[in-house]
PDB file of C-alpha atoms in Angstrom:
ATOM      1  CA  MET J   1      96.971  -4.933  13.013  1.00 41.00           C
ATOM      2  CA  SER J   2      95.651  -8.189  11.595  1.00 43.00           C
ATOM      3  CA  PRO J   3      92.800  -9.495  13.779  1.00 46.00           C
ATOM      4  CA  GLN J   4      91.797 -13.104  13.577  1.00 50.00           C
ATOM      5  CA  GLY J   5      89.467 -13.683  10.657  1.00 59.00           C
ATOM      6  CA  THR J   6      91.286 -11.332   8.316  1.00 69.00           C
ATOM      7  CA  ILE J   7      90.624 -11.832   4.620  1.00 88.00           C
ATOM      8  CA  PRO J   8      92.671 -10.562   1.647  1.00 94.00           C
ATOM      9  CA  LEU J   9      93.102  -6.800   1.384  1.00 95.00           C
ATOM     10  CA  GLY J  10      91.274  -4.773  -1.245  1.00 95.00           C
ATOM     11  CA  ILE J  11      93.592  -2.447  -3.154  1.00 94.00           C
ATOM     12  CA  ASP J  12      92.331   0.162  -5.605  1.00 93.00           C
ATOM     13  CA  VAL J  13      95.116   1.575  -7.770  1.00 88.00           C
ATOM     14  CA  GLY J  14      94.169   4.855  -9.442  1.00 83.00           C
ATOM     15  CA  ARG J  15      96.148   7.246 -11.581  1.00 79.00           C
ATOM     16  CA  SER J  16      96.966   9.602  -8.703  1.00 78.00           C
ATOM     17  CA  ARG J  17      95.884   7.704  -5.574  1.00 83.00           C
ATOM     18  CA  VAL J  18      95.939   4.225  -4.088  1.00 88.00           C
ATOM     19  CA  ARG J  19      93.329   3.025  -1.572  1.00 91.00           C
ATOM     20  CA  ILE J  20      93.696   0.059   0.767  1.00 93.00           C
ATOM     21  CA  ALA J  21      90.883  -1.619   2.708  1.00 93.00           C
ATOM     22  CA  GLN J  22      91.087  -4.395   5.283  1.00 93.00           C
ATOM     23  CA  ILE J  23      88.010  -6.388   6.295  1.00 91.00           C
ATOM     24  CA  THR J  24      87.697  -9.037   8.994  1.00 88.00           C
ATOM     25  CA  GLN J  25      85.072 -11.739   9.407  1.00 84.00           C
ATOM     26  CA  GLU J  26      83.285 -11.167  12.707  1.00 83.00           C
ATOM     27  CA  ALA J  27      80.292 -12.840  14.322  1.00 81.00           C
ATOM     28  CA  GLN J  28      78.068 -10.024  13.052  1.00 79.00           C
ATOM     29  CA  GLY J  29      79.486 -10.323   9.548  1.00 84.00           C
ATOM     30  CA  PRO J  30      82.169  -8.502   7.548  1.00 88.00           C
ATOM     31  CA  THR J  31      83.647  -5.528   9.395  1.00 90.00           C
ATOM     32  CA  LEU J  32      85.802  -2.769   7.920  1.00 92.00           C
ATOM     33  CA  ARG J  33      88.855  -2.561  10.163  1.00 90.00           C
ATOM     34  CA  PHE J  34      91.195  -0.338   8.186  1.00 89.00           C
ATOM     35  CA  SER J  35      90.897   1.977   5.216  1.00 90.00           C
ATOM     36  CA  ILE J  36      93.354   4.494   3.818  1.00 88.00           C
ATOM     37  CA  ALA J  37      93.776   6.613   0.690  1.00 86.00           C
ATOM     38  CA  LEU J  38      97.240   7.800  -0.308  1.00 83.00           C
ATOM     39  CA  ASP J  39      98.343  10.239  -2.989  1.00 81.00           C
ATOM     40  CA  LEU J  40     100.880   8.961  -5.472  1.00 76.00           C
ATOM     41  CA  ALA J  41     103.485  11.720  -5.606  1.00 65.00           C
ATOM     42  CA  PRO J  42     105.207  12.275  -8.973  1.00 65.00           C
ATOM     43  CA  ASP J  43     108.494  10.981  -7.535  1.00 63.00           C
ATOM     44  CA  ASN J  44     106.902   8.076  -5.681  1.00 61.00           C
ATOM     45  CA  ASP J  45     105.859   4.858  -7.420  1.00 76.00           C
ATOM     46  CA  LEU J  46     103.098   2.428  -6.497  1.00 79.00           C
ATOM     47  CA  THR J  47     105.466  -0.098  -4.948  1.00 82.00           C
ATOM     48  CA  THR J  48     107.046   2.383  -2.540  1.00 84.00           C
ATOM     49  CA  THR J  49     103.716   3.966  -1.558  1.00 83.00           C
ATOM     50  CA  VAL J  50     102.025   0.644  -0.780  1.00 84.00           C
ATOM     51  CA  ARG J  51     105.022  -0.748   1.081  1.00 84.00           C
ATOM     52  CA  GLU J  52     105.292   2.336   3.312  1.00 82.00           C
ATOM     53  CA  ALA J  53     101.537   2.370   3.984  1.00 82.00           C
ATOM     54  CA  LEU J  54     101.512  -1.255   5.112  1.00 84.00           C
ATOM     55  CA  GLU J  55     104.580  -0.777   7.313  1.00 83.00           C
ATOM     56  CA  GLN J  56     103.114   2.308   9.002  1.00 79.00           C
ATOM     57  CA  SER J  57      99.712   0.692   9.565  1.00 81.00           C
ATOM     58  CA  GLY J  58     101.146  -2.500  11.030  1.00 83.00           C
ATOM     59  CA  ILE J  59      99.022  -4.704   8.759  1.00 86.00           C
ATOM     60  CA  SER J  60     100.595  -8.140   8.359  1.00 87.00           C
ATOM     61  CA  GLU J  61      98.122  -9.493   5.786  1.00 91.00           C
ATOM     62  CA  ARG J  62      99.784  -9.656   2.382  1.00 92.00           C
ATOM     63  CA  ARG J  63      97.158 -11.375   0.235  1.00 95.00           C
ATOM     64  CA  CYS J  64      95.171  -8.892  -1.821  1.00 95.00           C
ATOM     65  CA  VAL J  65      92.498  -8.490  -4.476  1.00 96.00           C
ATOM     66  CA  VAL J  66      92.933  -5.762  -7.081  1.00 95.00           C
ATOM     67  CA  SER J  67      90.940  -4.627 -10.080  1.00 94.00           C
ATOM     68  CA  LEU J  68      91.124  -3.551 -13.678  1.00 94.00           C
ATOM     69  CA  GLY J  69      88.455  -1.764 -15.699  1.00 91.00           C
ATOM     70  CA  GLU J  70      87.684  -0.495 -19.171  1.00 88.00           C
ATOM     71  CA  PRO J  71      89.502  -0.534 -21.534  1.00 88.00           C
ATOM     72  CA  ASP J  72      92.115  -2.875 -19.996  1.00 93.00           C
ATOM     73  CA  ALA J  73      89.490  -5.347 -18.755  1.00 95.00           C
ATOM     74  CA  MET J  74      86.087  -6.070 -20.239  1.00 95.00           C
ATOM     75  CA  LEU J  75      83.103  -8.308 -19.483  1.00 94.00           C
ATOM     76  CA  VAL J  76      80.965  -9.289 -22.477  1.00 93.00           C
ATOM     77  CA  PRO J  77      77.763 -11.373 -22.205  1.00 91.00           C
ATOM     78  CA  LEU J  78      77.442 -14.064 -24.883  1.00 91.00           C
ATOM     79  CA  ALA J  79      74.546 -16.393 -25.700  1.00 91.00           C
ATOM     80  CA  LEU J  80      76.025 -19.472 -27.378  1.00 92.00           C
ATOM     81  CA  PRO J  81      74.377 -22.589 -28.812  1.00 92.00           C
ATOM     82  CA  SER J  82      75.602 -26.026 -27.860  1.00 90.00           C
ATOM     83  CA  MET J  83      79.138 -26.456 -29.227  1.00 91.00           C
ATOM     84  CA  SER J  84      82.402 -28.222 -28.519  1.00 92.00           C
ATOM     85  CA  LEU J  85      85.135 -26.814 -26.293  1.00 90.00           C
ATOM     86  CA  LEU J  86      87.282 -25.971 -29.315  1.00 94.00           C
ATOM     87  CA  GLU J  87      84.372 -24.163 -30.983  1.00 94.00           C
ATOM     88  CA  ARG J  88      83.725 -22.158 -27.812  1.00 92.00           C
ATOM     89  CA  GLN J  89      87.384 -21.173 -27.611  1.00 92.00           C
ATOM     90  CA  ARG J  90      87.410 -20.033 -31.229  1.00 95.00           C
ATOM     91  CA  THR J  91      84.172 -18.113 -30.754  1.00 95.00           C
ATOM     92  CA  ALA J  92      85.507 -16.412 -27.633  1.00 95.00           C
ATOM     93  CA  ARG J  93      88.628 -15.313 -29.472  1.00 95.00           C
ATOM     94  CA  PHE J  94      86.601 -14.002 -32.410  1.00 96.00           C
ATOM     95  CA  GLU J  95      84.195 -12.058 -30.169  1.00 95.00           C
ATOM     96  CA  ALA J  96      87.087 -10.609 -28.183  1.00 95.00           C
ATOM     97  CA  SER J  97      88.747  -9.335 -31.361  1.00 95.00           C
ATOM     98  CA  ARG J  98      85.559  -7.434 -32.191  1.00 94.00           C
ATOM     99  CA  VAL J  99      85.500  -5.352 -29.010  1.00 93.00           C
ATOM    100  CA  ILE J 100      89.139  -4.603 -28.160  1.00 93.00           C
ATOM    101  CA  ASP J 101      91.252  -1.940 -29.867  1.00 92.00           C
ATOM    102  CA  TYR J 102      94.604  -3.725 -29.528  1.00 93.00           C
ATOM    103  CA  PRO J 103      96.020  -6.926 -31.094  1.00 95.00           C
ATOM    104  CA  ILE J 104      94.238 -10.088 -29.996  1.00 95.00           C
ATOM    105  CA  ASP J 105      97.582 -11.715 -29.161  1.00 95.00           C
ATOM    106  CA  GLU J 106      97.974  -9.144 -26.359  1.00 96.00           C
ATOM    107  CA  ALA J 107      94.736 -10.267 -24.711  1.00 96.00           C
ATOM    108  CA  ARG J 108      94.057 -12.941 -22.117  1.00 95.00           C
ATOM    109  CA  ILE J 109      90.610 -14.442 -22.683  1.00 96.00           C
ATOM    110  CA  HIS J 110      88.369 -16.462 -20.373  1.00 94.00           C
ATOM    111  CA  LEU J 111      84.860 -17.777 -21.064  1.00 94.00           C
ATOM    112  CA  LYS J 112      82.602 -18.799 -18.176  1.00 93.00           C
ATOM    113  CA  MET J 113      79.172 -20.423 -18.244  1.00 92.00           C
ATOM    114  CA  LEU J 114      76.493 -18.487 -16.343  1.00 91.00           C
ATOM    115  CA  ASN J 115      73.297 -20.290 -17.357  1.00 90.00           C
ATOM    116  CA  ARG J 116      73.498 -23.628 -19.181  1.00 89.00           C
ATOM    117  CA  THR J 117      69.799 -23.734 -20.053  1.00 88.00           C
ATOM    118  CA  ARG J 118      69.942 -20.363 -21.792  1.00 89.00           C
ATOM    119  CA  GLY J 119      73.465 -20.868 -23.113  1.00 90.00           C
ATOM    120  CA  LEU J 120      74.502 -17.640 -21.395  1.00 92.00           C
ATOM    121  CA  HIS J 121      78.231 -17.048 -20.909  1.00 93.00           C
ATOM    122  CA  VAL J 122      80.393 -14.163 -19.819  1.00 94.00           C
ATOM    123  CA  LEU J 123      83.509 -13.413 -21.830  1.00 95.00           C
ATOM    124  CA  GLY J 124      86.312 -11.901 -19.763  1.00 95.00           C
ATOM    125  CA  ILE J 125      89.068 -10.052 -21.624  1.00 96.00           C
ATOM    126  CA  VAL J 126      92.130  -8.472 -20.041  1.00 96.00           C
ATOM    127  CA  ARG J 127      95.124  -6.814 -21.641  1.00 96.00           C
ATOM    128  CA  GLU J 128      98.165  -8.885 -20.717  1.00 96.00           C
ATOM    129  CA  ARG J 129     100.458  -5.861 -20.325  1.00 95.00           C
ATOM    130  CA  ALA J 130      98.098  -4.076 -17.918  1.00 94.00           C
ATOM    131  CA  LEU J 131      97.647  -7.275 -15.914  1.00 94.00           C
ATOM    132  CA  SER J 132     101.402  -7.885 -15.647  1.00 94.00           C
ATOM    133  CA  GLN J 133     102.140  -4.308 -14.609  1.00 90.00           C
ATOM    134  CA  ARG J 134      99.495  -4.367 -11.888  1.00 90.00           C
ATOM    135  CA  ILE J 135     100.659  -7.686 -10.469  1.00 93.00           C
ATOM    136  CA  SER J 136     104.401  -6.950 -10.634  1.00 91.00           C
ATOM    137  CA  GLY J 137     104.008  -3.567  -8.921  1.00 87.00           C
ATOM    138  CA  LEU J 138     102.137  -5.093  -5.991  1.00 91.00           C
ATOM    139  CA  ARG J 139     104.435  -8.093  -5.715  1.00 92.00           C
ATOM    140  CA  ALA J 140     107.397  -5.721  -5.518  1.00 89.00           C
ATOM    141  CA  ALA J 141     105.684  -4.135  -2.511  1.00 87.00           C
ATOM    142  CA  GLY J 142     105.600  -7.526  -0.792  1.00 89.00           C
ATOM    143  CA  LEU J 143     101.948  -8.292  -1.579  1.00 93.00           C
ATOM    144  CA  ARG J 144     100.472 -11.492  -3.001  1.00 94.00           C
ATOM    145  CA  PRO J 145      97.630 -10.781  -5.452  1.00 95.00           C
ATOM    146  CA  ILE J 146      95.216 -13.722  -5.406  1.00 95.00           C
ATOM    147  CA  ALA J 147      92.557 -12.330  -7.758  1.00 93.00           C
ATOM    148  CA  ILE J 148      92.035  -9.645 -10.381  1.00 93.00           C
ATOM    149  CA  ASP J 149      88.448  -8.426 -10.234  1.00 95.00           C
ATOM    150  CA  HIS J 150      86.535  -6.249 -12.658  1.00 96.00           C
ATOM    151  CA  GLU J 151      85.651  -2.816 -11.281  1.00 95.00           C
ATOM    152  CA  SER J 152      81.940  -3.240 -12.036  1.00 96.00           C
ATOM    153  CA  LEU J 153      81.743  -6.426  -9.941  1.00 95.00           C
ATOM    154  CA  ALA J 154      83.541  -4.805  -7.002  1.00 96.00           C
ATOM    155  CA  PHE J 155      81.204  -1.801  -7.035  1.00 96.00           C
ATOM    156  CA  GLY J 156      78.226  -4.130  -7.311  1.00 94.00           C
ATOM    157  CA  ARG J 157      79.474  -5.920  -4.215  1.00 93.00           C
ATOM    158  CA  ALA J 158      79.800  -2.654  -2.296  1.00 94.00           C
ATOM    159  CA  PHE J 159      76.365  -1.408  -3.446  1.00 94.00           C
ATOM    160  CA  PRO J 160      74.286  -4.538  -4.092  1.00 92.00           C
ATOM    161  CA  ASN J 161      71.007  -2.612  -4.349  1.00 90.00           C
ATOM    162  CA  THR J 162      72.141   0.092  -6.746  1.00 91.00           C
ATOM    163  CA  GLU J 163      70.980   0.311 -10.356  1.00 95.00           C
ATOM    164  CA  ALA J 164      74.092   2.097 -11.633  1.00 96.00           C
ATOM    165  CA  VAL J 165      77.397   3.461 -10.345  1.00 96.00           C
ATOM    166  CA  LEU J 166      79.060   6.548 -11.818  1.00 95.00           C
ATOM    167  CA  ASP J 167      82.744   6.601 -10.897  1.00 93.00           C
ATOM    168  CA  VAL J 168      84.466   9.949 -11.521  1.00 88.00           C
ATOM    169  CA  GLY J 169      88.198   9.948 -10.861  1.00 79.00           C
ATOM    170  CA  SER J 170      91.052  12.228 -11.759  1.00 69.00           C
ATOM    171  CA  GLY J 171      92.028   9.981 -14.650  1.00 70.00           C
ATOM    172  CA  GLY J 172      88.607   9.255 -16.123  1.00 79.00           C
ATOM    173  CA  ALA J 173      84.950   8.430 -15.557  1.00 88.00           C
ATOM    174  CA  ARG J 174      83.110   5.121 -15.924  1.00 92.00           C
ATOM    175  CA  LEU J 175      79.463   4.169 -15.717  1.00 94.00           C
ATOM    176  CA  HIS J 176      78.492   0.692 -14.517  1.00 95.00           C
ATOM    177  CA  ALA J 177      74.875  -0.361 -15.123  1.00 95.00           C
ATOM    178  CA  TYR J 178      73.316  -3.359 -13.353  1.00 95.00           C
ATOM    179  CA  GLY J 179      70.090  -5.298 -13.673  1.00 85.00           C
ATOM    180  CA  ARG J 180      71.237  -8.390 -15.587  1.00 84.00           C
ATOM    181  CA  GLU J 181      73.692 -11.240 -15.049  1.00 87.00           C
ATOM    182  CA  VAL J 182      76.615  -9.261 -16.481  1.00 91.00           C
ATOM    183  CA  PRO J 183      77.000  -5.536 -15.688  1.00 94.00           C
ATOM    184  CA  ILE J 184      77.490  -3.177 -18.598  1.00 92.00           C
ATOM    185  CA  SER J 185      80.369  -0.708 -18.264  1.00 93.00           C
ATOM    186  CA  ALA J 186      81.164   2.354 -20.323  1.00 90.00           C
ATOM    187  CA  ARG J 187      84.256   4.534 -20.278  1.00 89.00           C
ATOM    188  CA  LEU J 188      83.281   8.213 -20.482  1.00 86.00           C
ATOM    189  CA  SER J 189      85.291  11.065 -21.979  1.00 75.00           C
ATOM    190  CA  PHE J 190      85.537  13.049 -18.751  1.00 69.00           C
ATOM    191  CA  SER J 191      87.684  13.173 -15.633  1.00 60.00           C
ATOM    192  CA  GLY J 192      88.057  15.254 -12.501  1.00 62.00           C
ATOM    193  CA  SER J 193      91.230  16.738 -13.957  1.00 67.00           C
ATOM    194  CA  HIS J 194      89.143  18.400 -16.683  1.00 65.00           C
ATOM    195  CA  VAL J 195      87.334  20.413 -14.011  1.00 67.00           C
ATOM    196  CA  THR J 196      90.599  21.274 -12.262  1.00 70.00           C
ATOM    197  CA  GLU J 197      92.081  22.562 -15.520  1.00 71.00           C
ATOM    198  CA  ALA J 198      88.972  24.631 -16.264  1.00 66.00           C
ATOM    199  CA  ILE J 199      89.121  26.236 -12.805  1.00 68.00           C
ATOM    200  CA  ALA J 200      92.835  26.952 -13.195  1.00 68.00           C
ATOM    201  CA  ASN J 201      92.293  28.623 -16.564  1.00 64.00           C
ATOM    202  CA  SER J 202      89.276  30.620 -15.386  1.00 61.00           C
ATOM    203  CA  PHE J 203      90.940  32.008 -12.251  1.00 59.00           C
ATOM    204  CA  SER J 204      94.513  32.118 -13.606  1.00 64.00           C
ATOM    205  CA  ILE J 205      95.865  29.917 -10.829  1.00 71.00           C
ATOM    206  CA  ASP J 206      98.084  26.834 -10.796  1.00 72.00           C
ATOM    207  CA  LEU J 207      96.650  23.322 -10.871  1.00 65.00           C
ATOM    208  CA  ALA J 208      97.409  22.587  -7.192  1.00 68.00           C
ATOM    209  CA  SER J 209      95.480  25.709  -6.116  1.00 68.00           C
ATOM    210  CA  ALA J 210      92.668  24.862  -8.523  1.00 64.00           C
ATOM    211  CA  GLU J 211      92.378  21.352  -7.063  1.00 62.00           C
ATOM    212  CA  ARG J 212      92.113  22.764  -3.529  1.00 61.00           C
ATOM    213  CA  ARG J 213      89.492  25.262  -4.665  1.00 57.00           C
ATOM    214  CA  LYS J 214      87.503  22.511  -6.386  1.00 58.00           C
ATOM    215  CA  ARG J 215      87.388  20.442  -3.200  1.00 59.00           C
ATOM    216  CA  THR J 216      86.378  23.343  -0.945  1.00 56.00           C
ATOM    217  CA  HIS J 217      84.310  25.736  -3.108  1.00 53.00           C
ATOM    218  CA  GLY J 218      83.269  23.746  -6.163  1.00 53.00           C
ATOM    219  CA  SER J 219      83.782  24.965  -9.707  1.00 54.00           C
ATOM    220  CA  ALA J 220      82.005  28.326  -9.215  1.00 53.00           C
ATOM    221  CA  GLY J 221      80.719  28.086 -12.782  1.00 55.00           C
ATOM    222  CA  ALA J 222      84.198  27.680 -14.249  1.00 53.00           C
ATOM    223  CA  ALA J 223      83.571  24.151 -15.544  1.00 62.00           C
ATOM    224  CA  ASP J 224      79.948  24.375 -16.685  1.00 70.00           C
ATOM    225  CA  VAL J 225      80.822  23.246 -20.220  1.00 74.00           C
ATOM    226  CA  GLU J 226      82.787  20.215 -18.970  1.00 73.00           C
ATOM    227  CA  LEU J 227      80.081  19.178 -16.500  1.00 77.00           C
ATOM    228  CA  ASP J 228      77.339  19.613 -19.084  1.00 81.00           C
ATOM    229  CA  ALA J 229      79.278  17.390 -21.486  1.00 81.00           C
ATOM    230  CA  LEU J 230      79.569  14.708 -18.801  1.00 82.00           C
ATOM    231  CA  GLY J 231      75.823  14.820 -18.138  1.00 86.00           C
ATOM    232  CA  GLN J 232      75.100  14.324 -21.830  1.00 88.00           C
ATOM    233  CA  THR J 233      77.628  11.472 -22.025  1.00 89.00           C
ATOM    234  CA  VAL J 234      76.056   9.671 -19.066  1.00 91.00           C
ATOM    235  CA  GLY J 235      72.625  10.046 -20.658  1.00 91.00           C
ATOM    236  CA  ASN J 236      73.886   8.532 -23.906  1.00 91.00           C
ATOM    237  CA  ALA J 237      75.565   5.684 -22.017  1.00 91.00           C
ATOM    238  CA  LEU J 238      72.280   4.837 -20.275  1.00 92.00           C
ATOM    239  CA  ILE J 239      70.491   4.725 -23.619  1.00 91.00           C
ATOM    240  CA  ALA J 240      73.171   2.362 -24.947  1.00 89.00           C
ATOM    241  CA  ALA J 241      72.862   0.171 -21.834  1.00 89.00           C
ATOM    242  CA  ARG J 242      69.104  -0.120 -22.325  1.00 88.00           C
ATOM    243  CA  SER J 243      69.647  -1.224 -25.913  1.00 86.00           C
ATOM    244  CA  ARG J 244      71.831  -4.038 -24.542  1.00 84.00           C
ATOM    245  CA  GLY J 245      69.212  -5.373 -22.145  1.00 81.00           C
ATOM    246  CA  ILE J 246      69.565  -3.227 -19.010  1.00 86.00           C
ATOM    247  CA  GLY J 247      66.195  -2.116 -17.664  1.00 84.00           C
ATOM    248  CA  GLU J 248      65.154   1.440 -16.940  1.00 87.00           C
ATOM    249  CA  ILE J 249      67.601   3.039 -14.498  1.00 92.00           C
ATOM    250  CA  GLN J 250      66.169   5.544 -12.048  1.00 92.00           C
ATOM    251  CA  ARG J 251      68.937   5.870  -9.459  1.00 94.00           C
ATOM    252  CA  ILE J 252      72.680   6.362  -9.852  1.00 95.00           C
ATOM    253  CA  THR J 253      75.218   6.061  -7.032  1.00 95.00           C
ATOM    254  CA  LEU J 254      78.061   8.561  -7.382  1.00 93.00           C
ATOM    255  CA  VAL J 255      81.599   7.604  -6.322  1.00 93.00           C
ATOM    256  CA  GLY J 256      85.165   8.704  -6.937  1.00 88.00           C
ATOM    257  CA  ASN J 257      87.228  11.525  -5.523  1.00 75.00           C
ATOM    258  CA  GLY J 258      86.455  13.606  -8.604  1.00 72.00           C
ATOM    259  CA  ALA J 259      82.720  13.359  -7.927  1.00 73.00           C
ATOM    260  CA  ARG J 260      82.539  15.653  -4.896  1.00 73.00           C
ATOM    261  CA  LEU J 261      81.312  18.660  -6.867  1.00 74.00           C
ATOM    262  CA  VAL J 262      77.751  19.599  -5.912  1.00 70.00           C
ATOM    263  CA  GLU J 263      77.203  20.876  -9.461  1.00 79.00           C
ATOM    264  CA  LEU J 264      77.950  17.414 -10.829  1.00 83.00           C
ATOM    265  CA  VAL J 265      74.921  15.850  -9.134  1.00 88.00           C
ATOM    266  CA  LYS J 266      72.522  18.451 -10.521  1.00 88.00           C
ATOM    267  CA  CYS J 267      74.030  18.241 -13.991  1.00 87.00           C
ATOM    268  CA  VAL J 268      73.770  14.445 -14.278  1.00 91.00           C
ATOM    269  CA  GLU J 269      70.216  14.510 -12.907  1.00 93.00           C
ATOM    270  CA  ARG J 270      69.217  17.126 -15.483  1.00 92.00           C
ATOM    271  CA  HIS J 271      70.523  15.115 -18.415  1.00 91.00           C
ATOM    272  CA  THR J 272      69.415  11.646 -17.293  1.00 92.00           C
ATOM    273  CA  GLY J 273      66.229  12.178 -15.299  1.00 92.00           C
ATOM    274  CA  CYS J 274      67.738   9.897 -12.634  1.00 93.00           C
ATOM    275  CA  ILE J 275      68.122  10.497  -8.937  1.00 94.00           C
ATOM    276  CA  VAL J 276      71.882  10.850  -8.352  1.00 93.00           C
ATOM    277  CA  THR J 277      73.063  10.107  -4.820  1.00 92.00           C
ATOM    278  CA  PRO J 278      76.663  10.525  -3.631  1.00 91.00           C
ATOM    279  CA  ALA J 279      77.752   7.387  -1.776  1.00 92.00           C
ATOM    280  CA  THR J 280      77.764   7.967   1.984  1.00 89.00           C
ATOM    281  CA  LYS J 281      77.282   4.505   3.489  1.00 87.00           C
ATOM    282  CA  LEU J 282      77.683   0.794   2.879  1.00 87.00           C
ATOM    283  CA  ASP J 283      74.899  -1.484   4.073  1.00 82.00           C
ATOM    284  CA  VAL J 284      76.885  -4.657   3.358  1.00 83.00           C
ATOM    285  CA  LEU J 285      79.224  -4.468   6.348  1.00 85.00           C
ATOM    286  CA  SER J 286      79.760  -2.871   9.742  1.00 88.00           C
ATOM    287  CA  SER J 287      82.688  -0.589  10.441  1.00 88.00           C
ATOM    288  CA  ALA J 288      85.155   0.155  13.183  1.00 85.00           C
ATOM    289  CA  TYR J 289      85.072   3.806  12.054  1.00 87.00           C
ATOM    290  CA  PRO J 290      82.566   6.405  13.327  1.00 87.00           C
ATOM    291  CA  ASP J 291      79.579   7.121  11.075  1.00 88.00           C
ATOM    292  CA  ASP J 292      80.796  10.609  10.155  1.00 89.00           C
ATOM    293  CA  VAL J 293      84.163   9.228   9.013  1.00 88.00           C
ATOM    294  CA  MET J 294      82.432   6.632   6.845  1.00 88.00           C
ATOM    295  CA  ARG J 295      80.135   9.225   5.283  1.00 87.00           C
ATOM    296  CA  ALA J 296      83.136  11.350   4.348  1.00 86.00           C
ATOM    297  CA  SER J 297      85.265   8.515   2.969  1.00 89.00           C
ATOM    298  CA  VAL J 298      82.956   5.974   1.300  1.00 91.00           C
ATOM    299  CA  MET J 299      82.798   7.891  -1.984  1.00 90.00           C
ATOM    300  CA  ASP J 300      86.568   7.677  -2.405  1.00 90.00           C
ATOM    301  CA  ARG J 301      87.170   4.195  -0.965  1.00 92.00           C
ATOM    302  CA  ALA J 302      84.178   2.169  -2.159  1.00 94.00           C
ATOM    303  CA  LEU J 303      86.128   0.286  -4.819  1.00 95.00           C
ATOM    304  CA  ALA J 304      88.823  -0.853  -2.372  1.00 95.00           C
ATOM    305  CA  ILE J 305      86.118  -1.991   0.045  1.00 95.00           C
ATOM    306  CA  GLY J 306      84.272  -3.842  -2.717  1.00 95.00           C
ATOM    307  CA  LEU J 307      87.506  -5.603  -3.618  1.00 96.00           C
ATOM    308  CA  ALA J 308      88.096  -6.581   0.003  1.00 94.00           C
ATOM    309  CA  LEU J 309      84.574  -8.090   0.021  1.00 94.00           C
ATOM    310  CA  TRP J 310      85.561 -10.456  -2.805  1.00 93.00           C
ATOM    311  CA  SER J 311      86.294 -13.285  -0.410  1.00 85.00           C
ATOM    312  CA  CYS J 312      82.874 -12.844   1.204  1.00 81.00           C
ATOM    313  CA  ALA J 313      80.981 -13.240  -2.077  1.00 69.00           C
ATOM    314  CA  GLY J 314      79.071 -16.440  -2.591  1.00 51.00           C
ATOM    315  CA  GLU J 315      79.850 -16.458  -6.298  1.00 41.00           C
ATOM    316  CA  ARG J 316      82.863 -14.980  -8.056  1.00 38.00           C
ATOM    317  CA  THR J 317      83.204 -14.101 -11.709  1.00 39.00           C
TER     318      THR J 317
END
């Protein structure tokens, strides 16, 4: 299942799920040929899950692009005066030490020029341990990672016209704000599992039953406190983004499997004044899937698709 024109796979590794997307280059442009989301069972590791998925799908492509996000990977805009290479390296190391919460010797640092006239750079920082674990797990599955992308850039590729993306997963939530050369990302103290736990406690049911109820009936008021806290956190993150040069944000695209709650949209809108729209389509590529399938799956698989679009981007950071 690897048509001519195949480009590297996009693989999104979450805490409880892994998503794989395959895109081919067609005459009409990039086309989504294959997309799948798989649960990571407690007794099943990433390597086994990915290997079995690729064998069952018949995909022969083994190159892939994966991502890391806050706090394991960070993008920091820097305006630097004219200086020597050694001075830039020292400055990059100093600035990195100011924003990470782990020893600087555990970080891999890269500084890239974005605008020479303005002296604008982007400082990329990744935790070496997180990078090694991600790469080794995929290599053990027979894959060949060719790039590690930042989540904000992959989402920006999937939704090039969005002002902000709110990603709510089972393991955490992140807000990515656009409108300048370097997106601003914030890790939020909320996750879909918080809602599941609140539902379980409210209805005295186990977590598996609570997760099913969340997906089919919503929270039924059982997680109002948690959702309200998320709305306030998103509002504060937008204020912080504006203080760092992001313009006024009026629209937020909602993604992530933990973001399917109808109550979540209303709550974030109330606290931010933004229009919050769950992701239902991608205008950047055509798809071999029917429209109704895409509408149902884009929210959960947008990151993997954005990663698969890496090779189609004119400029890579």
